[in-house]
Amino acid sequence: MAKKRKPATPAAPSAQDKPATLADLLRPELVQKLKAQSDQLKAAEAQQREEARVKAEEARKAEQKRLDNDFEHLLNNSKLDWRKHK
């Protein structure tokens, strides 16, 4: 009978076995500059989203104010049970 083989355990990867990353290949100044630019773009995107949210909120409030002044809309959307308001 043949002996059972144990699966070979791979050796733990050392620091030299790891593939080089882009950050390792570029100069540190360039990496910092790219990170700063990334942060700046993220901040600008967040500001644009906030402005869009505020604009949508203002538009919603303006539409609600317009509908509150529209008698036909109020009449169509009011409850017809007037006994509650006696």
Coordinates of C-alpha atoms in Angstrom, one line a residue:
M1 CA 0.0 0.0 0.0
A2 CA 1.1 3.5 -0.8
K3 CA 1.6 6.0 2.0
K4 CA -0.8 8.9 2.2
R5 CA 0.7 12.1 1.2
K6 CA 0.3 15.2 3.3
P7 CA -0.6 18.4 1.3
A8 CA 2.4 20.7 1.1
T9 CA 1.8 23.8 3.1
P10 CA 2.9 26.9 1.2
A11 CA 5.6 29.0 2.8
A12 CA 4.4 32.2 4.3
P13 CA 5.0 35.1 1.8
S14 CA 7.8 37.3 2.8
A15 CA 8.1 41.1 2.1
Q16 CA 10.2 40.4 -1.0
D17 CA 7.6 38.0 -2.5
K18 CA 4.8 40.5 -2.4
P19 CA 4.2 42.3 -5.8
A20 CA 5.1 45.9 -6.0
T21 CA 2.3 48.3 -5.7
L22 CA 1.9 51.5 -7.6
A23 CA 2.6 53.5 -4.4
D24 CA 5.9 51.7 -4.0
L25 CA 6.9 52.5 -7.6
L26 CA 6.0 56.2 -7.5
R27 CA 7.9 58.9 -5.7
P28 CA 6.4 59.7 -2.2
E29 CA 5.8 63.4 -3.2
L30 CA 3.8 62.3 -6.1
V31 CA 1.7 59.9 -4.0
Q32 CA 1.0 62.6 -1.5
K33 CA 0.0 65.0 -4.3
L34 CA -2.4 62.4 -5.7
K35 CA -3.9 61.7 -2.3
A36 CA -4.4 65.4 -1.8
Q37 CA -6.1 65.7 -5.2
S38 CA -8.3 62.8 -4.4
D39 CA -9.4 64.3 -1.1
Q40 CA -10.1 67.6 -2.8
L41 CA -12.3 65.9 -5.5
K42 CA -14.2 64.0 -2.8
A43 CA -14.9 67.2 -0.9
A44 CA -16.1 68.9 -4.1
E45 CA -18.4 66.0 -4.8
A46 CA -19.8 66.1 -1.3
Q47 CA -20.4 69.8 -1.6
Q48 CA -22.2 69.3 -4.9
R49 CA -24.4 66.6 -3.4
E50 CA -25.3 68.9 -0.5
E51 CA -26.1 71.8 -2.9
A52 CA -28.3 69.4 -4.9
R53 CA -30.1 68.2 -1.7
V54 CA -30.7 71.8 -0.6
K55 CA -32.0 72.8 -4.0
A56 CA -34.4 69.8 -4.1
E57 CA -35.6 70.7 -0.6
E58 CA -36.3 74.3 -1.6
A59 CA -38.1 73.1 -4.7
R60 CA -40.2 70.7 -2.7
K61 CA -41.1 73.5 -0.2
A62 CA -42.0 75.9 -3.0
E63 CA -44.2 73.3 -4.6
Q64 CA -45.9 72.6 -1.3
K65 CA -46.5 76.3 -0.7
R66 CA -48.0 76.6 -4.2
L67 CA -50.3 73.7 -3.6
D68 CA -51.4 75.1 -0.2
N69 CA -52.6 78.2 -2.0
D70 CA -54.4 76.2 -4.7
F71 CA -58.0 75.9 -3.7
E72 CA -58.8 73.1 -6.1
H73 CA -55.9 71.0 -4.8
L74 CA -57.0 71.5 -1.2
L75 CA -60.5 70.6 -2.1
N76 CA -59.5 67.4 -3.9
N77 CA -57.2 66.3 -1.1
S78 CA -59.3 67.2 1.9
K79 CA -61.2 64.6 3.9
L80 CA -64.9 64.8 3.5
D81 CA -65.7 63.9 7.1
W82 CA -66.6 67.3 8.5
R83 CA -68.0 65.9 11.7
K84 CA -64.5 65.7 13.1
H85 CA -64.1 69.5 12.9
K86 CA -67.3 70.5 14.8

